[in-house]
Amino acid sequence: GQQVMQIPQYQHVQEGEDFTTYCNSSTTLSNIQWYKQRPGGHPVFLIQLVKSGEVKKQKRLTFQFGEAKKNSSLHITATQTTDVGTYFCAWSPYLLEYGNKLVFGAGTILRVKS
Amino acid sequence: DGGITQSPKYLFRKEGQNVTLSCEQNLNHDAMYWYRQDPGQGLRLIYYSQIVNDFQKGDIAEGYSVSREKKESFPLTVTSAQKNPTAFYLCASSIRQGARMDQPQHFGDGTRLSIL
């Protein structure tokens, strides 16, 4: 079956440093979504990537989808304490008529030292 | 404000007891989902429902049951057959699927279930 690894599992950075989390798949993904979950909170949708080589930016966050659509990354420039949380990638093994059956990566926990 | 409401926020289960977690949405979404999250781990799909009166098992359905009698509601019952129910349970919903495009899922605040 489709295997997707999310790395690193955990990262502790100094405020102002950059941070990157990666999702790597053994097979081609149709698209990928990214979610953020604050400590004690629920996942919140950040972005969806669909096209090969796609790059999207949201302020200090940069999302990339690889040319082969087998990997994706989320990069945060100059981290702030508000960036603390767990970042998940998620993908659909197949599409449904009315919804989407997402599979979530294990997540990367980000801690920021001020 | 539209959103997803889960209740209760905290729930305790005794041995041999069934408990039901509530999930209500006023987003007019067709699809609804239940996930289980264990500490430090990702989300695992328990059940999902694409439309009213229809639902399918996810990856870890054993020991759980659901119903979808109304579009707005998708309650989850954790039965006594679920031997390790302690976890954070998240309900989500999404709009009808567009052509070849996944839609984002919107989550409730979750219910933390523990065994007494």
Short mmCIF file of C-alpha atoms in Angstrom, two decimals:
data_model
loop_
_atom_site.label_atom_id
_atom_site.label_comp_id
_atom_site.label_asym_id
_atom_site.label_seq_id
_atom_site.Cartn_x
_atom_site.Cartn_y
_atom_site.Cartn_z
CA GLY A 1 0.00 0.00 0.00
CA GLN A 2 0.86 3.63 -0.17
CA GLN A 3 3.47 4.64 2.39
CA VAL A 4 3.98 8.26 3.39
CA MET A 5 6.58 9.26 5.93
CA GLN A 6 6.54 12.62 7.68
CA ILE A 7 9.84 13.86 9.12
CA PRO A 8 11.12 14.96 11.49
CA GLN A 9 8.90 13.70 14.28
CA TYR A 10 9.90 16.54 16.53
CA GLN A 11 11.84 19.80 16.22
CA HIS A 12 12.78 22.37 18.82
CA VAL A 13 14.05 25.67 17.40
CA GLN A 14 15.13 29.04 18.70
CA GLU A 15 12.71 31.84 17.89
CA GLY A 16 13.78 33.41 14.62
CA GLU A 17 15.23 30.19 13.17
CA ASP A 18 13.69 28.49 10.17
CA PHE A 19 11.77 25.22 10.29
CA THR A 20 10.93 22.62 7.64
CA THR A 21 8.82 19.47 7.74
CA TYR A 22 8.68 16.94 4.93
CA CYS A 23 6.25 14.33 3.67
CA ASN A 24 7.68 11.64 1.41
CA SER A 25 5.59 9.08 -0.45
CA SER A 26 6.53 5.81 -2.11
CA THR A 27 3.95 6.47 -4.84
CA THR A 28 2.52 9.47 -6.68
CA LEU A 29 -0.02 11.52 -4.74
CA SER A 30 -3.02 13.14 -6.44
CA ASN A 31 -2.77 16.09 -4.09
CA ILE A 32 -1.68 16.91 -0.56
CA GLN A 33 -3.11 19.01 2.22
CA TRP A 34 -1.41 20.56 5.24
CA TYR A 35 -2.98 21.10 8.67
CA LYS A 36 -1.80 22.74 11.88
CA GLN A 37 -2.89 21.63 15.34
CA ARG A 38 -2.10 23.89 18.28
CA PRO A 39 -1.44 22.17 21.64
CA GLY A 40 -4.80 21.06 23.05
CA GLY A 41 -6.59 22.17 19.90
CA HIS A 42 -7.98 20.69 16.73
CA PRO A 43 -6.40 20.49 13.24
CA VAL A 44 -6.91 23.54 11.09
CA PHE A 45 -6.58 23.40 7.32
CA LEU A 46 -3.68 25.44 5.95
CA ILE A 47 -3.43 24.68 2.25
CA GLN A 48 -3.88 22.18 -0.55
CA LEU A 49 -1.35 21.46 -3.31
CA VAL A 50 -2.45 19.81 -6.53
CA LYS A 51 -0.02 20.53 -9.36
CA SER A 52 3.41 19.06 -9.95
CA GLY A 53 6.10 21.49 -8.72
CA GLU A 54 3.52 23.77 -7.13
CA VAL A 55 4.73 26.37 -4.63
CA LYS A 56 2.38 28.40 -2.47
CA LYS A 57 3.13 30.99 0.17
CA GLN A 58 1.19 32.23 3.17
CA LYS A 59 3.17 35.01 4.84
CA ARG A 60 6.14 33.21 6.45
CA LEU A 61 4.96 29.73 5.37
CA THR A 62 6.05 28.21 2.05
CA PHE A 63 4.50 24.98 0.77
CA GLN A 64 5.96 22.90 -2.04
CA PHE A 65 4.79 19.86 -3.99
CA GLY A 66 7.54 17.92 -5.72
CA GLU A 67 7.83 17.58 -9.47
CA ALA A 68 7.06 13.86 -9.24
CA LYS A 69 4.23 14.51 -6.74
CA LYS A 70 5.87 12.12 -4.31
CA ASN A 71 7.02 14.62 -1.73
CA SER A 72 5.93 17.86 -0.15
CA SER A 73 7.38 20.30 2.33
CA LEU A 74 6.28 23.08 4.63
CA HIS A 75 8.89 25.71 5.45
CA ILE A 76 8.48 28.41 8.06
CA THR A 77 10.82 31.39 7.89
CA ALA A 78 11.86 33.08 11.13
CA THR A 79 9.69 31.08 13.50
CA GLN A 80 7.63 32.79 16.16
CA THR A 81 6.11 31.40 19.36
CA THR A 82 2.72 31.45 17.64
CA ASP A 83 4.01 28.77 15.24
CA VAL A 84 4.11 26.19 18.03
CA GLY A 85 2.03 23.10 17.31
CA THR A 86 1.92 19.92 15.27
CA TYR A 87 1.95 20.10 11.49
CA PHE A 88 0.32 17.29 9.53
CA CYS A 89 0.31 16.44 5.88
CA ALA A 90 -2.71 14.55 4.58
CA TRP A 91 -3.67 12.95 1.29
CA SER A 92 -6.51 10.98 -0.30
CA PRO A 93 -5.75 7.45 -1.51
CA TYR A 94 -8.81 7.83 -3.71
CA LEU A 95 -11.64 10.28 -4.27
CA LEU A 96 -15.21 9.81 -3.08
CA GLU A 97 -18.36 11.17 -4.67
CA TYR A 98 -19.33 13.30 -1.69
CA GLY A 99 -16.26 13.62 0.46
CA ASN A 100 -12.62 12.71 0.73
CA LYS A 101 -11.07 9.93 2.77
CA LEU A 102 -7.93 11.55 4.11
CA VAL A 103 -4.91 9.71 5.47
CA PHE A 104 -2.85 11.79 7.86
CA GLY A 105 0.87 11.69 8.36
CA ALA A 106 2.22 11.16 11.86
CA GLY A 107 2.90 14.89 12.22
CA THR A 108 5.87 17.04 13.15
CA ILE A 109 5.79 18.67 16.57
CA LEU A 110 7.32 22.14 16.55
CA ARG A 111 8.47 23.80 19.75
CA VAL A 112 9.89 27.34 19.71
CA LYS A 113 12.22 28.70 22.39
CA SER A 114 11.90 32.42 22.98
CA ASP B 1 -21.19 31.53 12.98
CA GLY B 2 -21.05 28.20 11.17
CA GLY B 3 -19.07 25.42 12.70
CA ILE B 4 -18.83 21.98 14.21
CA THR B 5 -19.83 21.36 17.80
CA GLN B 6 -18.62 18.33 19.70
CA SER B 7 -19.86 17.40 23.15
CA PRO B 8 -18.99 16.69 25.81
CA LYS B 9 -15.47 18.08 25.95
CA TYR B 10 -14.43 15.45 28.51
CA LEU B 11 -16.01 12.04 29.04
CA PHE B 12 -15.30 9.17 31.37
CA ARG B 13 -16.33 5.59 30.67
CA LYS B 14 -16.78 2.78 33.12
CA GLU B 15 -15.96 -0.83 32.32
CA GLY B 16 -18.62 -2.46 30.16
CA GLN B 17 -20.32 0.83 29.39
CA ASN B 18 -21.22 2.25 26.00
CA VAL B 19 -20.81 6.00 25.60
CA THR B 20 -21.93 8.31 22.80
CA LEU B 21 -20.03 11.33 21.54
CA SER B 22 -22.04 14.05 19.86
CA CYS B 23 -21.08 15.88 16.67
CA GLU B 24 -23.29 18.56 15.11
CA GLN B 25 -22.48 20.84 12.17
CA ASN B 26 -24.33 23.82 10.70
CA LEU B 27 -22.05 24.20 7.69
CA ASN B 28 -24.45 22.34 5.39
CA HIS B 29 -21.67 19.87 4.63
CA ASP B 30 -22.53 16.53 3.08
CA ALA B 31 -19.61 14.48 4.38
CA MET B 32 -18.71 13.86 8.02
CA TYR B 33 -15.88 11.94 9.65
CA TRP B 34 -14.71 10.59 12.99
CA TYR B 35 -11.02 10.35 13.88
CA ARG B 36 -9.15 9.03 16.85
CA GLN B 37 -5.92 10.68 17.98
CA ASP B 38 -3.58 9.08 20.51
CA PRO B 39 -0.90 11.16 22.29
CA GLY B 40 1.88 12.26 19.97
CA GLN B 41 0.32 10.52 16.99
CA GLY B 42 -1.57 11.37 13.86
CA LEU B 43 -5.27 11.00 13.20
CA ARG B 44 -6.79 7.64 12.35
CA LEU B 45 -10.14 7.38 10.61
CA ILE B 46 -12.85 5.48 12.49
CA TYR B 47 -15.96 6.00 10.33
CA TYR B 48 -17.08 8.38 7.63
CA SER B 49 -20.38 9.31 6.07
CA GLN B 50 -20.79 10.82 2.63
CA ILE B 51 -24.52 11.48 2.82
CA VAL B 52 -27.47 10.97 5.13
CA ASN B 53 -28.32 7.35 5.94
CA ASP B 54 -24.99 6.16 4.59
CA PHE B 55 -21.68 5.50 6.34
CA GLN B 56 -18.56 3.40 5.84
CA LYS B 57 -15.92 1.93 8.10
CA GLY B 58 -12.56 3.62 8.28
CA ASP B 59 -9.28 2.04 9.30
CA ILE B 60 -10.10 1.36 12.97
CA ALA B 61 -13.88 0.81 13.14
CA GLU B 62 -13.86 -2.17 15.51
CA GLY B 63 -15.54 -1.35 18.82
CA TYR B 64 -17.28 1.76 17.43
CA SER B 65 -20.64 2.45 15.81
CA VAL B 66 -22.21 5.49 14.14
CA SER B 67 -25.48 6.70 12.67
CA ARG B 68 -26.34 9.43 10.19
CA GLU B 69 -30.06 10.10 10.40
CA LYS B 70 -29.72 13.84 9.82
CA LYS B 71 -27.32 15.80 7.65
CA GLU B 72 -26.26 17.91 10.63
CA SER B 73 -25.52 15.09 13.06
CA PHE B 74 -23.05 12.19 13.15
CA PRO B 75 -22.87 10.67 16.65
CA LEU B 76 -20.19 8.13 17.54
CA THR B 77 -20.78 5.35 20.07
CA VAL B 78 -17.78 3.82 21.77
CA THR B 79 -18.92 0.36 22.76
CA SER B 80 -17.66 -1.91 25.52
CA ALA B 81 -15.98 -3.96 22.78
CA GLN B 82 -13.43 -1.16 22.37
CA LYS B 83 -10.90 -2.26 24.95
CA ASN B 84 -8.62 0.75 24.74
CA PRO B 85 -10.92 3.75 24.27
CA THR B 86 -8.77 6.40 25.98
CA ALA B 87 -8.00 8.94 23.27
CA PHE B 88 -8.89 12.32 21.78
CA TYR B 89 -11.83 12.00 19.36
CA LEU B 90 -12.24 14.49 16.54
CA CYS B 91 -15.22 14.99 14.29
CA ALA B 92 -14.83 16.69 10.92
CA SER B 93 -16.92 17.63 7.92
CA SER B 94 -16.37 18.68 4.32
CA ILE B 95 -18.44 19.93 1.40
CA ARG B 96 -19.36 17.79 -1.53
CA GLN B 97 -16.39 16.67 -3.55
CA GLY B 98 -15.51 18.77 -6.57
CA ALA B 99 -14.25 17.16 -9.73
CA ARG B 100 -10.75 15.69 -9.08
CA MET B 101 -10.23 18.03 -6.13
CA ASP B 102 -10.20 17.20 -2.47
CA GLN B 103 -11.93 19.56 -0.15
CA PRO B 104 -10.50 20.68 3.19
CA GLN B 105 -11.94 19.12 6.30
CA HIS B 106 -13.24 21.30 9.12
CA PHE B 107 -12.79 19.97 12.64
CA GLY B 108 -14.63 20.30 15.91
CA ASP B 109 -12.85 20.96 19.20
CA GLY B 110 -12.77 17.28 20.11
CA THR B 111 -13.81 15.05 23.01
CA ARG B 112 -11.28 13.55 25.42
CA LEU B 113 -12.41 10.11 26.55
CA SER B 114 -10.89 8.31 29.51
CA ILE B 115 -11.59 5.08 31.35
CA LEU B 116 -12.57 5.25 35.00
#
